[in-house]
Amino acid sequence: MYRFLLTPRWWGINVFVALSIPVCLFMGSWQLSRFEDRVQDHEDAKRQATTSTDRARPLTSLLPVDKKTSGEKATATGSWGKQLLVPDRELDEKSGYYVLTMLDTADGKALPVVRGWLPGSADKNKAPAPPKGEVTVTGTLQASESLSSQGVTKAGGLPSGQVGMISAASLVNLVPDDVYDAWVTLDRGGKSAAGLKPVPASAPEDSGLDMKAFQNLGYTGEWFVFAGFVLFMWFRLFRREREFARDAELGLVPEAAPEAAPEPVPNAVPDTN
């Protein structure tokens, strides 16, 4: 009854099923692991962004910024330089702007420092001026922003003295010195100017439960469903073939009806006219 499994047709079907199901299970497991990694990165980044450490390290020892160093406490020494405003930034569900001041360090590079946040429209007259002289700042290290960063709504076309994105690429033409490819936000323990509200650190990019994470979860389901579909179709074909073979052994397969003989074509009568 099962001799049909040895036919070349079924050899091909069995080889396809034997190869496709492990591949589907492997790909589904891999996509699931990618989703779990993104969830773990999200939890780690959230914990790192909200957990303060007592010990701050020199800025240069934390560069370049990556997922591990983003959110760490950094310290740098220099003097305050040019001050810019970053408009359209929300804090506690209120619209306002960041006060961004460049810290000119001894190595000739400028460090962008968000000294705090003010409500309302960006107004340089309301932003307090930084103190004179050498200062040492301590804050949370952040990676340069991009167009996909949370809160970034404008990259250009802003009035003089404003910048839409905190990054070395957007600041290089606005300040005379080279700019670090990173920035620092002063936390509640920092020496922010009176009236400025500290800006909390944000999680690094590509570490949250974004669309990519849920795409991984969707792909996981698709691969597992496809593995189940392959197995279901194999079982359906096997059952149909087995029933056909059983009916053939019992003589229940109807014989093919003989083809009907074609009807004779009447002889044509020649036209004698």
CSV table of C-alpha atoms in Angstrom, one decimal:
chain,number,residue,atom,x,y,z
A,1,MET,CA,0.0,0.0,0.0
A,2,TYR,CA,2.9,2.3,0.7
A,3,ARG,CA,5.0,1.4,-2.3
A,4,PHE,CA,4.1,4.8,-3.8
A,5,LEU,CA,6.6,6.4,-1.4
A,6,LEU,CA,9.4,4.8,-3.4
A,7,THR,CA,8.4,6.5,-6.7
A,8,PRO,CA,10.6,9.3,-8.0
A,9,ARG,CA,7.7,11.8,-7.5
A,10,TRP,CA,7.5,11.0,-3.8
A,11,TRP,CA,11.2,10.9,-3.3
A,12,GLY,CA,11.3,14.5,-4.5
A,13,ILE,CA,8.4,15.5,-2.2
A,14,ASN,CA,10.0,13.9,0.8
A,15,VAL,CA,13.4,15.5,0.2
A,16,PHE,CA,11.7,18.9,-0.2
A,17,VAL,CA,9.8,18.5,3.1
A,18,ALA,CA,12.8,17.1,4.9
A,19,LEU,CA,14.8,20.2,3.9
A,20,SER,CA,12.2,22.9,4.1
A,21,ILE,CA,10.9,22.2,7.6
A,22,PRO,CA,14.3,22.5,9.4
A,23,VAL,CA,15.1,25.6,7.4
A,24,CYS,CA,11.7,27.2,8.4
A,25,LEU,CA,12.2,26.2,12.1
A,26,PHE,CA,15.8,27.6,12.1
A,27,MET,CA,14.8,30.9,10.5
A,28,GLY,CA,11.8,31.3,12.8
A,29,SER,CA,14.0,30.6,15.8
A,30,TRP,CA,16.6,33.1,14.5
A,31,GLN,CA,14.0,35.8,14.1
A,32,LEU,CA,12.6,35.1,17.6
A,33,SER,CA,16.1,35.5,19.0
A,34,ARG,CA,16.5,38.8,17.2
A,35,PHE,CA,13.3,40.0,18.8
A,36,GLU,CA,14.4,38.9,22.2
A,37,ASP,CA,17.8,40.7,21.7
A,38,ARG,CA,16.0,43.9,20.9
A,39,VAL,CA,13.7,43.6,23.9
A,40,GLN,CA,16.8,43.0,26.1
A,41,ASP,CA,18.6,46.0,24.5
A,42,HIS,CA,15.5,48.1,25.2
A,43,GLU,CA,15.5,47.1,28.9
A,44,ASP,CA,19.2,47.6,29.3
A,45,ALA,CA,19.1,51.0,27.6
A,46,LYS,CA,16.1,52.1,29.7
A,47,ARG,CA,17.8,51.0,32.9
A,48,GLN,CA,21.1,52.6,31.9
A,49,ALA,CA,19.4,55.9,30.9
A,50,THR,CA,17.5,56.1,34.2
A,51,THR,CA,20.1,54.7,36.6
A,52,SER,CA,22.7,57.2,37.8
A,53,THR,CA,26.2,56.2,38.8
A,54,ASP,CA,28.2,58.0,41.4
A,55,ARG,CA,31.5,57.8,39.5
A,56,ALA,CA,31.9,59.8,36.3
A,57,ARG,CA,34.6,59.0,33.8
A,58,PRO,CA,36.6,61.4,31.6
A,59,LEU,CA,34.8,62.1,28.3
A,60,THR,CA,37.7,60.8,26.1
A,61,SER,CA,37.6,57.4,27.8
A,62,LEU,CA,34.0,56.9,26.7
A,63,LEU,CA,34.4,57.7,23.1
A,64,PRO,CA,33.2,56.7,20.5
A,65,VAL,CA,29.7,56.5,21.9
A,66,ASP,CA,28.0,53.2,21.5
A,67,LYS,CA,25.1,51.3,23.2
A,68,LYS,CA,27.4,50.5,26.1
A,69,THR,CA,28.7,53.9,26.8
A,70,SER,CA,25.6,55.9,25.9
A,71,GLY,CA,24.0,56.8,29.3
A,72,GLU,CA,27.3,56.7,31.2
A,73,LYS,CA,28.3,59.7,33.4
A,74,ALA,CA,31.0,61.8,31.7
A,75,THR,CA,33.1,64.7,32.9
A,76,ALA,CA,34.9,67.3,30.9
A,77,THR,CA,36.8,70.5,31.7
A,78,GLY,CA,36.8,73.7,29.7
A,79,SER,CA,35.2,77.1,29.2
A,80,TRP,CA,31.8,77.9,27.9
A,81,GLY,CA,31.7,79.1,24.3
A,82,LYS,CA,28.9,79.7,21.8
A,83,GLN,CA,25.3,79.1,22.9
A,84,LEU,CA,22.5,77.8,20.7
A,85,LEU,CA,18.9,76.9,21.1
A,86,VAL,CA,17.3,73.7,20.0
A,87,PRO,CA,13.6,74.4,19.3
A,88,ASP,CA,10.5,72.2,19.3
A,89,ARG,CA,11.6,69.8,22.1
A,90,GLU,CA,9.0,68.4,24.5
A,91,LEU,CA,9.5,67.7,28.2
A,92,ASP,CA,6.8,66.4,30.5
A,93,GLU,CA,4.3,66.8,27.6
A,94,LYS,CA,5.1,70.5,27.2
A,95,SER,CA,6.6,72.2,24.2
A,96,GLY,CA,9.8,74.1,24.7
A,97,TYR,CA,13.5,74.2,23.7
A,98,TYR,CA,16.9,73.1,24.8
A,99,VAL,CA,19.7,75.5,25.8
A,100,LEU,CA,22.7,74.1,24.1
A,101,THR,CA,26.1,75.5,25.1
A,102,MET,CA,29.5,74.5,23.6
A,103,LEU,CA,32.2,73.6,26.1
A,104,ASP,CA,35.6,74.6,24.6
A,105,THR,CA,38.0,72.0,25.9
A,106,ALA,CA,41.8,72.2,26.2
A,107,ASP,CA,42.3,69.8,23.3
A,108,GLY,CA,40.8,72.3,20.8
A,109,LYS,CA,37.5,70.5,20.4
A,110,ALA,CA,34.0,71.7,21.5
A,111,LEU,CA,31.6,69.5,23.4
A,112,PRO,CA,27.9,70.2,23.0
A,113,VAL,CA,26.3,70.4,26.4
A,114,VAL,CA,22.5,70.7,27.0
A,115,ARG,CA,22.4,72.8,30.1
A,116,GLY,CA,18.6,72.5,30.4
A,117,TRP,CA,15.1,73.1,28.9
A,118,LEU,CA,12.8,76.1,28.9
A,119,PRO,CA,9.1,76.1,28.0
A,120,GLY,CA,7.6,78.0,25.0
A,121,SER,CA,9.1,79.2,21.8
A,122,ALA,CA,12.9,79.5,21.4
A,123,ASP,CA,14.0,82.9,22.7
A,124,LYS,CA,17.7,83.7,23.2
A,125,ASN,CA,16.8,86.6,25.5
A,126,LYS,CA,15.2,84.1,28.0
A,127,ALA,CA,18.1,81.6,27.9
A,128,PRO,CA,20.5,82.4,30.8
A,129,ALA,CA,24.1,83.0,29.7
A,130,PRO,CA,26.8,80.6,30.9
A,131,PRO,CA,29.2,81.6,33.6
A,132,LYS,CA,32.7,82.8,32.7
A,133,GLY,CA,35.9,81.0,33.5
A,134,GLU,CA,37.0,77.4,33.5
A,135,VAL,CA,34.4,74.9,34.6
A,136,THR,CA,34.1,71.1,35.0
A,137,VAL,CA,30.8,69.7,33.9
A,138,THR,CA,29.4,66.3,34.7
A,139,GLY,CA,26.5,64.8,32.8
A,140,THR,CA,25.1,61.9,30.9
A,141,LEU,CA,26.8,61.0,27.6
A,142,GLN,CA,24.6,60.8,24.5
A,143,ALA,CA,25.2,59.8,20.9
A,144,SER,CA,24.8,62.4,18.2
A,145,GLU,CA,21.3,62.7,17.0
A,146,SER,CA,20.0,61.9,13.5
A,147,LEU,CA,16.8,62.6,11.5
A,148,SER,CA,15.3,59.5,13.0
A,149,SER,CA,16.1,60.5,16.6
A,150,GLN,CA,13.2,61.1,18.9
A,151,GLY,CA,12.3,64.8,19.1
A,152,VAL,CA,14.1,65.9,15.9
A,153,THR,CA,11.7,67.7,13.7
A,154,LYS,CA,13.8,70.2,11.8
A,155,ALA,CA,17.3,69.8,10.3
A,156,GLY,CA,17.6,73.3,8.6
A,157,GLY,CA,15.9,76.5,7.7
A,158,LEU,CA,16.0,77.8,11.3
A,159,PRO,CA,16.7,81.3,12.5
A,160,SER,CA,20.3,82.3,13.4
A,161,GLY,CA,21.3,80.9,16.8
A,162,GLN,CA,19.2,77.8,16.5
A,163,VAL,CA,19.9,74.3,15.4
A,164,GLY,CA,17.5,71.5,14.9
A,165,MET,CA,19.7,68.5,15.6
A,166,ILE,CA,22.4,67.9,18.1
A,167,SER,CA,25.2,66.4,16.1
A,168,ALA,CA,28.7,67.1,14.9
A,169,ALA,CA,27.5,67.3,11.3
A,170,SER,CA,24.9,70.0,12.1
A,171,LEU,CA,27.2,72.0,14.4
A,172,VAL,CA,30.5,72.0,12.5
A,173,ASN,CA,29.5,75.1,10.4
A,174,LEU,CA,28.1,77.0,13.4
A,175,VAL,CA,31.1,76.9,15.8
A,176,PRO,CA,34.7,77.7,15.1
A,177,ASP,CA,36.2,74.6,16.6
A,178,ASP,CA,36.0,70.9,15.8
A,179,VAL,CA,33.0,69.3,17.5
A,180,TYR,CA,32.9,66.0,19.4
A,181,ASP,CA,30.7,63.4,17.9
A,182,ALA,CA,28.7,63.2,21.1
A,183,TRP,CA,26.9,65.5,23.6
A,184,VAL,CA,26.2,65.7,27.3
A,185,THR,CA,23.0,66.5,29.1
A,186,LEU,CA,23.4,67.9,32.6
A,187,ASP,CA,21.4,65.9,35.1
A,188,ARG,CA,19.7,67.0,38.3
A,189,GLY,CA,23.0,66.8,40.1
A,190,GLY,CA,24.7,69.1,37.6
A,191,LYS,CA,25.2,72.8,38.0
A,192,SER,CA,22.4,74.0,35.7
A,193,ALA,CA,21.5,77.7,35.5
A,194,ALA,CA,18.5,78.9,37.5
A,195,GLY,CA,15.3,78.4,35.6
A,196,LEU,CA,16.6,75.6,33.4
A,197,LYS,CA,15.0,72.3,33.8
A,198,PRO,CA,17.4,69.3,33.5
A,199,VAL,CA,16.8,67.2,30.3
A,200,PRO,CA,16.7,63.4,31.1
A,201,ALA,CA,18.9,61.1,29.0
A,202,SER,CA,17.3,59.1,26.3
A,203,ALA,CA,18.0,55.5,25.2
A,204,PRO,CA,20.4,55.0,22.3
A,205,GLU,CA,18.9,54.6,18.8
A,206,ASP,CA,18.0,51.1,17.5
A,207,SER,CA,17.7,49.8,21.1
A,208,GLY,CA,13.9,50.2,21.6
A,209,LEU,CA,10.8,48.3,20.7
A,210,ASP,CA,10.5,49.9,17.3
A,211,MET,CA,9.0,48.7,14.1
A,212,LYS,CA,12.0,46.5,13.4
A,213,ALA,CA,11.5,44.6,16.6
A,214,PHE,CA,7.9,43.8,15.7
A,215,GLN,CA,8.9,42.9,12.2
A,216,ASN,CA,11.2,40.2,13.7
A,217,LEU,CA,8.3,38.9,15.7
A,218,GLY,CA,6.0,38.9,12.6
A,219,TYR,CA,8.7,37.0,10.6
A,220,THR,CA,8.9,34.5,13.4
A,221,GLY,CA,5.2,33.7,13.0
A,222,GLU,CA,5.5,33.5,9.3
A,223,TRP,CA,8.3,31.0,9.3
A,224,PHE,CA,6.6,28.7,11.8
A,225,VAL,CA,3.3,28.9,10.0
A,226,PHE,CA,5.1,28.0,6.7
A,227,ALA,CA,6.7,25.0,8.4
A,228,GLY,CA,3.3,23.8,9.6
A,229,PHE,CA,1.8,24.4,6.1
A,230,VAL,CA,4.4,22.3,4.5
A,231,LEU,CA,3.8,19.5,6.9
A,232,PHE,CA,0.0,19.8,6.5
A,233,MET,CA,0.3,19.6,2.7
A,234,TRP,CA,2.6,16.6,2.9
A,235,PHE,CA,0.1,14.7,5.1
A,236,ARG,CA,-2.8,15.7,2.8
A,237,LEU,CA,-1.0,14.4,-0.2
A,238,PHE,CA,0.1,11.2,1.6
A,239,ARG,CA,-3.5,10.4,2.8
A,240,ARG,CA,-4.9,10.9,-0.7
A,241,GLU,CA,-2.2,8.7,-2.3
A,242,ARG,CA,-2.7,6.1,0.4
A,243,GLU,CA,-6.5,6.0,-0.2
A,244,PHE,CA,-6.0,5.8,-3.9
A,245,ALA,CA,-3.5,2.9,-3.5
A,246,ARG,CA,-5.9,1.0,-1.1
A,247,ASP,CA,-8.8,1.4,-3.5
A,248,ALA,CA,-6.6,0.1,-6.3
A,249,GLU,CA,-5.8,-3.0,-4.3
A,250,LEU,CA,-9.5,-3.6,-3.6
A,251,GLY,CA,-10.3,-3.1,-7.2
A,252,LEU,CA,-12.4,-0.1,-6.4
A,253,VAL,CA,-10.7,2.2,-8.9
A,254,PRO,CA,-13.1,2.6,-11.8
A,255,GLU,CA,-11.8,1.6,-15.1
A,256,ALA,CA,-11.5,4.3,-17.7
A,257,ALA,CA,-14.5,4.3,-20.0
A,258,PRO,CA,-13.7,3.4,-23.6
A,259,GLU,CA,-13.6,6.3,-26.0
A,260,ALA,CA,-16.7,6.6,-28.1
A,261,ALA,CA,-16.2,5.9,-31.8
A,262,PRO,CA,-16.6,8.9,-33.9
A,263,GLU,CA,-19.9,9.2,-35.7
A,264,PRO,CA,-19.6,8.4,-39.5
A,265,VAL,CA,-19.7,11.4,-41.7
A,266,PRO,CA,-22.5,11.0,-44.3
A,267,ASN,CA,-21.3,10.7,-47.8
A,268,ALA,CA,-21.5,13.9,-49.7
A,269,VAL,CA,-23.8,13.9,-52.7
A,270,PRO,CA,-22.1,15.5,-55.7
A,271,ASP,CA,-23.9,18.4,-57.2
A,272,THR,CA,-24.9,17.4,-60.8
A,273,ASN,CA,-26.3,20.7,-61.7
